Amino acid sequence: MHEPYRRLAPWLRQRFGTAVRVIPLDSGGSCPNRDGTLGRGGCVFCNPHGSGTGLAARGVGLREQYLRTYEHLTRRHSQARAIAYLQSYSATHKPARHLAAQLAELRGLPGLVGITVGTRPDTLDADKWAVLRAAPEPVLWLEMGLQSAHDATLRRIHRGHDAAAFARACDAAQAHGFGVCAHIMAGLPGETLQHWRKTLAFLNDLPVTGVKFHNLLVVRGSILEGLWRRGSIALLSRAETIHWIVEGIAFLRADIILHRLTADPAPGELIAPGFAADKRGLHAAIHLALREQRIHQGCRLPANTQELP
């Protein structure tokens, strides 16, 4: 049966000839939107843990983190292959020498076929690009947050950069030979479905190779938690979330790889909406809606815009 959208797992299998797992690594990164470089407190949806596990703060190095997960993989598949994902805020915010040292730590790990790097548009410069190009293992793509193409929204959520900065970073990544997986968020405060569609149109015009959809979550310790408890913001319902994600697929350029359909709340951190904890059920409902509505990726785009020239 034909897939309604381009998934990451089949693309990886085709490229490497076998199944490949992405292994998230806590790099102990920081964020200019938290440490005072740009501001304090971070984006409204982010809590003090970011996307990290806390392992770096407990002294567990990147190699050990990788090997712990890789050993589990090899119990099921002795020839397992993996991609190391440097995350926890931005792995490129600290000086270039720090990034170089972290990338060097990944050299020669068993089963490693490449690296992906979590970043922000405003934490990349000439020195960082040089380090990424010289990485001991190939950097396959950069995970870069956009969230919204609307500057008013970016100010509202305390993002710390505008949409133009993201576009410039995408162009620079392409010039340096790196793909970009863009992160965008459905249901941000003050946004409508039309805002979501315009964010997709913005991405379609950029040299992005992948995208992750996130539905807005209220997580423990975030600024958003306080706003939600005071009734200052409304969240998408389950039905609305399904509709927005289906629309996202319909309006996404057909050659872009969809790495993620919905957000993954960390254990114990989700406050609302409750349905987000049932990832399996939410994904099943999205796939049912795609089938019932006969939606496939890019189907609502003009034929001449379904793929980047």
Short mmCIF file of C-alpha atoms in Angstrom, two decimals:
data_model
loop_
_atom_site.label_atom_id
_atom_site.label_comp_id
_atom_site.label_asym_id
_atom_site.label_seq_id
_atom_site.Cartn_x
_atom_site.Cartn_y
_atom_site.Cartn_z
CA MET A 1 0.00 0.00 0.00
CA HIS A 2 1.30 3.44 -0.95
CA GLU A 3 2.39 5.56 2.03
CA PRO A 4 0.46 8.85 2.43
CA TYR A 5 3.68 10.69 3.35
CA ARG A 6 7.46 10.24 3.18
CA ARG A 7 8.60 8.59 6.40
CA LEU A 8 12.12 8.68 7.78
CA ALA A 9 12.56 4.95 8.47
CA PRO A 10 12.12 3.78 4.83
CA TRP A 11 14.37 6.59 3.61
CA LEU A 12 17.11 5.51 6.02
CA ARG A 13 16.71 1.88 5.01
CA GLN A 14 17.01 2.79 1.34
CA ARG A 15 20.10 4.93 1.95
CA PHE A 16 21.97 2.52 4.23
CA GLY A 17 20.55 -0.83 3.08
CA THR A 18 19.30 -1.74 6.55
CA ALA A 19 17.16 -0.44 9.39
CA VAL A 20 18.72 2.54 11.19
CA ARG A 21 17.80 3.87 14.63
CA VAL A 22 18.27 7.47 15.77
CA ILE A 23 19.83 7.54 19.25
CA PRO A 24 19.24 10.82 21.15
CA LEU A 25 22.24 11.97 23.19
CA ASP A 26 22.18 14.59 25.93
CA SER A 27 25.03 16.89 24.93
CA GLY A 28 24.60 19.23 27.88
CA GLY A 29 23.87 22.04 25.46
CA SER A 30 22.53 25.43 26.40
CA CYS A 31 20.29 28.04 24.78
CA PRO A 32 20.92 31.75 24.13
CA ASN A 33 17.28 32.27 25.07
CA ARG A 34 17.95 30.94 28.59
CA ASP A 35 21.49 31.85 29.59
CA GLY A 36 21.14 35.59 29.12
CA THR A 37 22.73 35.83 25.65
CA LEU A 38 19.30 36.75 24.28
CA GLY A 39 17.04 36.35 27.28
CA ARG A 40 15.99 34.27 30.24
CA GLY A 41 13.29 31.64 30.65
CA GLY A 42 13.38 30.27 27.10
CA CYS A 43 10.50 29.76 24.71
CA VAL A 44 7.13 29.59 26.46
CA PHE A 45 6.63 25.89 25.62
CA CYS A 46 10.06 24.76 26.87
CA ASN A 47 10.87 23.81 30.46
CA PRO A 48 14.26 23.89 32.26
CA HIS A 49 15.08 20.36 31.08
CA GLY A 50 14.75 21.18 27.37
CA SER A 51 14.94 17.94 25.40
CA GLY A 52 17.72 16.54 27.55
CA THR A 53 17.73 13.50 29.79
CA GLY A 54 20.02 15.04 32.38
CA LEU A 55 22.70 12.42 31.73
CA ALA A 56 25.30 15.00 30.73
CA ALA A 57 24.82 16.88 34.00
CA ARG A 58 25.34 13.58 35.85
CA GLY A 59 28.68 13.07 34.12
CA VAL A 60 27.62 10.45 31.59
CA GLY A 61 29.56 11.11 28.40
CA LEU A 62 28.26 10.89 24.87
CA ARG A 63 30.05 7.61 24.12
CA GLU A 64 28.58 5.91 27.18
CA GLN A 65 25.10 7.24 26.41
CA TYR A 66 25.35 5.91 22.87
CA LEU A 67 26.70 2.51 23.90
CA ARG A 68 23.96 1.99 26.48
CA THR A 69 21.28 2.26 23.80
CA TYR A 70 23.30 0.54 21.11
CA GLU A 71 23.82 -2.52 23.30
CA HIS A 72 20.04 -2.87 23.60
CA LEU A 73 19.72 -2.63 19.81
CA THR A 74 22.31 -5.33 19.18
CA ARG A 75 20.43 -7.78 21.40
CA ARG A 76 17.71 -7.79 18.73
CA HIS A 77 19.88 -7.13 15.69
CA SER A 78 23.59 -7.92 15.91
CA GLN A 79 24.39 -5.67 12.94
CA ALA A 80 22.32 -2.70 14.10
CA ARG A 81 23.08 0.71 12.60
CA ALA A 82 22.44 4.02 14.30
CA ILE A 83 22.57 7.80 14.01
CA ALA A 84 23.76 9.86 16.99
CA TYR A 85 21.51 12.85 17.66
CA LEU A 86 23.14 15.65 19.68
CA GLN A 87 20.33 17.42 21.48
CA SER A 88 19.32 19.20 24.68
CA TYR A 89 18.66 22.80 23.72
CA SER A 90 21.19 23.79 21.06
CA ALA A 91 24.32 21.67 20.64
CA THR A 92 25.90 24.57 18.72
CA HIS A 93 25.50 27.36 21.29
CA LYS A 94 28.81 26.82 23.09
CA PRO A 95 32.15 27.73 21.42
CA ALA A 96 33.16 25.88 18.27
CA ARG A 97 35.94 24.04 20.12
CA HIS A 98 33.35 22.51 22.46
CA LEU A 99 31.29 21.26 19.50
CA ALA A 100 34.46 19.86 17.91
CA ALA A 101 35.32 17.96 21.10
CA GLN A 102 31.83 16.48 21.32
CA LEU A 103 31.87 15.37 17.70
CA ALA A 104 35.33 13.84 18.20
CA GLU A 105 33.93 11.84 21.13
CA LEU A 106 31.66 10.02 18.66
CA ARG A 107 34.51 8.87 16.44
CA GLY A 108 34.50 5.15 15.65
CA LEU A 109 31.45 4.16 17.68
CA PRO A 110 30.10 0.72 16.69
CA GLY A 111 27.29 0.79 14.17
CA LEU A 112 27.39 4.57 13.79
CA VAL A 113 26.53 5.74 10.26
CA GLY A 114 26.13 9.45 10.90
CA ILE A 115 25.31 12.33 13.22
CA THR A 116 22.48 14.83 13.47
CA VAL A 117 22.86 18.04 15.42
CA GLY A 118 20.22 20.03 17.27
CA THR A 119 20.66 23.74 16.61
CA ARG A 120 19.07 27.17 16.33
CA PRO A 121 19.42 29.64 13.45
CA ASP A 122 21.22 32.10 15.73
CA THR A 123 23.88 29.69 17.06
CA LEU A 124 25.65 28.98 13.77
CA ASP A 125 28.66 30.91 12.48
CA ALA A 126 31.67 30.35 10.23
CA ASP A 127 33.60 28.49 12.93
CA LYS A 128 30.68 26.15 13.65
CA TRP A 129 30.18 25.41 9.96
CA ALA A 130 33.86 24.52 9.68
CA VAL A 131 33.61 22.15 12.65
CA LEU A 132 30.52 20.46 11.22
CA ARG A 133 32.20 19.96 7.86
CA ALA A 134 35.23 18.38 9.59
CA ALA A 135 33.18 16.02 11.80
CA PRO A 136 34.73 12.52 12.13
CA GLU A 137 31.41 10.97 11.09
CA PRO A 138 29.14 12.46 8.41
CA VAL A 139 26.65 15.06 9.66
CA LEU A 140 23.51 13.94 7.88
CA TRP A 141 21.27 16.83 8.81
CA LEU A 142 20.68 19.65 11.31
CA GLU A 143 17.59 19.67 13.53
CA MET A 144 16.56 23.32 13.50
CA GLY A 145 13.61 24.93 15.25
CA LEU A 146 11.38 27.35 13.38
CA GLN A 147 8.03 26.69 15.15
CA SER A 148 6.23 29.38 13.12
CA ALA A 149 6.91 31.53 10.07
CA HIS A 150 5.07 34.45 11.68
CA ASP A 151 7.26 36.96 13.48
CA ALA A 152 4.39 38.11 15.71
CA THR A 153 4.02 34.54 16.95
CA LEU A 154 7.77 34.15 17.43
CA ARG A 155 7.76 37.26 19.62
CA ARG A 156 4.70 35.99 21.51
CA ILE A 157 6.40 32.69 22.35
CA HIS A 158 9.74 34.39 23.19
CA ARG A 159 11.55 32.55 20.43
CA GLY A 160 14.42 35.02 20.22
CA HIS A 161 14.84 35.11 16.41
CA ASP A 162 12.68 35.89 13.42
CA ALA A 163 11.65 33.77 10.44
CA ALA A 164 14.23 35.45 8.19
CA ALA A 165 17.02 34.17 10.44
CA PHE A 166 15.75 30.63 9.94
CA ALA A 167 15.65 31.11 6.15
CA ARG A 168 19.23 32.42 6.11
CA ALA A 169 20.39 29.45 8.19
CA CYS A 170 18.71 27.02 5.79
CA ASP A 171 20.42 28.64 2.82
CA ALA A 172 23.77 28.50 4.64
CA ALA A 173 23.25 24.84 5.53
CA GLN A 174 22.58 24.00 1.90
CA ALA A 175 25.69 25.94 0.83
CA HIS A 176 27.77 23.92 3.31
CA GLY A 177 26.26 20.63 2.17
CA PHE A 178 23.93 19.88 5.09
CA GLY A 179 20.26 19.00 5.13
CA VAL A 180 17.85 20.68 7.55
CA CYS A 181 15.03 19.04 9.46
CA ALA A 182 12.74 21.92 10.44
CA HIS A 183 10.61 21.79 13.61
CA ILE A 184 7.20 23.48 13.41
CA MET A 185 4.43 23.59 15.99
CA ALA A 186 0.68 23.31 15.47
CA GLY A 187 -1.65 25.31 17.69
CA LEU A 188 0.71 28.01 18.94
CA PRO A 189 -0.96 30.83 20.93
CA GLY A 190 -2.77 33.24 18.67
CA GLU A 191 -2.46 31.10 15.55
CA THR A 192 -5.20 29.74 13.31
CA LEU A 193 -5.16 26.98 10.72
CA GLN A 194 -4.37 29.65 8.14
CA HIS A 195 -1.20 30.59 10.05
CA TRP A 196 -0.22 26.90 10.03
CA ARG A 197 -0.71 26.66 6.28
CA LYS A 198 1.40 29.79 5.72
CA THR A 199 4.19 28.31 7.85
CA LEU A 200 4.12 25.25 5.61
CA ALA A 201 4.24 27.47 2.51
CA PHE A 202 7.25 29.26 4.00
CA LEU A 203 9.05 25.93 4.52
CA ASN A 204 8.16 24.71 1.05
CA ASP A 205 10.09 27.64 -0.42
CA LEU A 206 13.26 26.78 1.53
CA PRO A 207 15.87 24.04 0.94
CA VAL A 208 14.67 21.92 3.87
CA THR A 209 14.97 18.15 3.54
CA GLY A 210 12.90 17.10 6.54
CA VAL A 211 10.30 18.35 9.00
CA LYS A 212 9.01 17.43 12.43
CA PHE A 213 5.45 18.33 13.37
CA HIS A 214 4.85 19.14 17.03
CA ASN A 215 1.44 19.70 18.56
CA LEU A 216 1.55 22.32 21.32
CA LEU A 217 1.99 20.72 24.75
CA VAL A 218 1.87 22.22 28.22
CA VAL A 219 4.79 20.68 30.10
CA ARG A 220 5.67 20.98 33.75
CA GLY A 221 7.83 23.99 34.59
CA SER A 222 7.26 25.90 31.35
CA ILE A 223 6.01 29.48 31.05
CA LEU A 224 3.10 28.00 29.12
CA GLU A 225 2.02 26.06 32.21
CA GLY A 226 1.30 29.28 34.08
CA LEU A 227 -0.53 30.79 31.12
CA TRP A 228 -2.65 27.67 30.71
CA ARG A 229 -3.53 27.44 34.40
CA ARG A 230 -4.67 31.09 34.32
CA GLY A 231 -6.82 30.38 31.28
CA SER A 232 -4.80 32.73 29.09
CA ILE A 233 -4.34 30.25 26.27
CA ALA A 234 -6.45 27.57 24.60
CA LEU A 235 -5.10 24.28 23.28
CA LEU A 236 -6.25 22.43 20.18
CA SER A 237 -8.73 19.64 20.84
CA ARG A 238 -7.90 16.11 19.77
CA ALA A 239 -10.07 16.47 16.65
CA GLU A 240 -8.47 19.83 15.82
CA THR A 241 -4.98 18.40 16.28
CA ILE A 242 -5.76 15.58 13.87
CA HIS A 243 -7.15 18.06 11.35
CA TRP A 244 -4.11 20.35 11.58
CA ILE A 245 -1.67 17.46 11.11
CA VAL A 246 -3.63 16.12 8.14
CA GLU A 247 -3.63 19.61 6.63
CA GLY A 248 0.09 19.83 7.30
CA ILE A 249 0.69 16.67 5.25
CA ALA A 250 -1.57 17.89 2.44
CA PHE A 251 0.28 21.21 2.19
CA LEU A 252 3.84 19.87 2.65
CA ARG A 253 6.15 19.67 -0.36
CA ALA A 254 6.22 16.06 -1.55
CA ASP A 255 10.00 15.53 -1.41
CA ILE A 256 10.35 16.55 2.26
CA ILE A 257 10.80 13.66 4.70
CA LEU A 258 8.35 13.77 7.60
CA HIS A 259 10.41 12.73 10.63
CA ARG A 260 7.63 13.09 13.21
CA LEU A 261 3.85 13.49 13.20
CA THR A 262 3.30 14.67 16.77
CA ALA A 263 5.26 15.80 19.82
CA ASP A 264 6.67 13.30 22.33
CA PRO A 265 6.16 14.46 25.93
CA ALA A 266 8.88 13.36 28.33
CA PRO A 267 7.70 10.94 31.04
CA GLY A 268 6.07 12.77 33.92
CA GLU A 269 6.21 16.21 32.28
CA LEU A 270 2.90 16.42 30.37
CA ILE A 271 0.26 18.69 31.92
CA ALA A 272 -2.10 19.07 28.94
CA PRO A 273 -3.68 18.04 26.66
CA GLY A 274 -4.26 14.60 28.13
CA PHE A 275 -4.76 12.91 24.76
CA ALA A 276 -1.14 13.68 23.82
CA ALA A 277 -0.02 10.87 26.14
CA ASP A 278 -1.70 8.34 23.83
CA LYS A 279 0.70 8.66 20.91
CA ARG A 280 -0.31 5.34 19.38
CA GLY A 281 -3.99 6.24 19.41
CA LEU A 282 -3.38 9.72 18.05
CA HIS A 283 -1.27 8.40 15.19
CA ALA A 284 -3.89 5.77 14.37
CA ALA A 285 -6.55 8.48 14.18
CA ILE A 286 -4.35 10.63 11.91
CA HIS A 287 -3.75 7.72 9.55
CA LEU A 288 -7.48 6.91 9.50
CA ALA A 289 -8.26 10.52 8.59
CA LEU A 290 -5.66 10.43 5.82
CA ARG A 291 -7.26 7.31 4.35
CA GLU A 292 -10.84 8.53 4.69
CA GLN A 293 -10.03 11.91 3.14
CA ARG A 294 -7.68 10.39 0.55
CA ILE A 295 -4.92 12.75 1.58
CA HIS A 296 -1.30 12.29 0.57
CA GLN A 297 1.69 14.55 1.02
CA GLY A 298 1.55 17.64 -1.15
CA CYS A 299 -1.84 16.82 -2.64
CA ARG A 300 -3.17 20.34 -2.05
CA LEU A 301 -0.20 22.07 -3.63
CA PRO A 302 -0.04 23.13 -7.27
CA ALA A 303 1.76 20.45 -9.31
CA ASN A 304 4.73 22.73 -10.01
CA THR A 305 5.42 23.34 -6.27
CA GLN A 306 5.26 19.75 -5.00
CA GLU A 307 9.02 19.31 -5.20
CA LEU A 308 11.95 21.67 -4.84
CA PRO A 309 13.70 22.20 -8.20
#
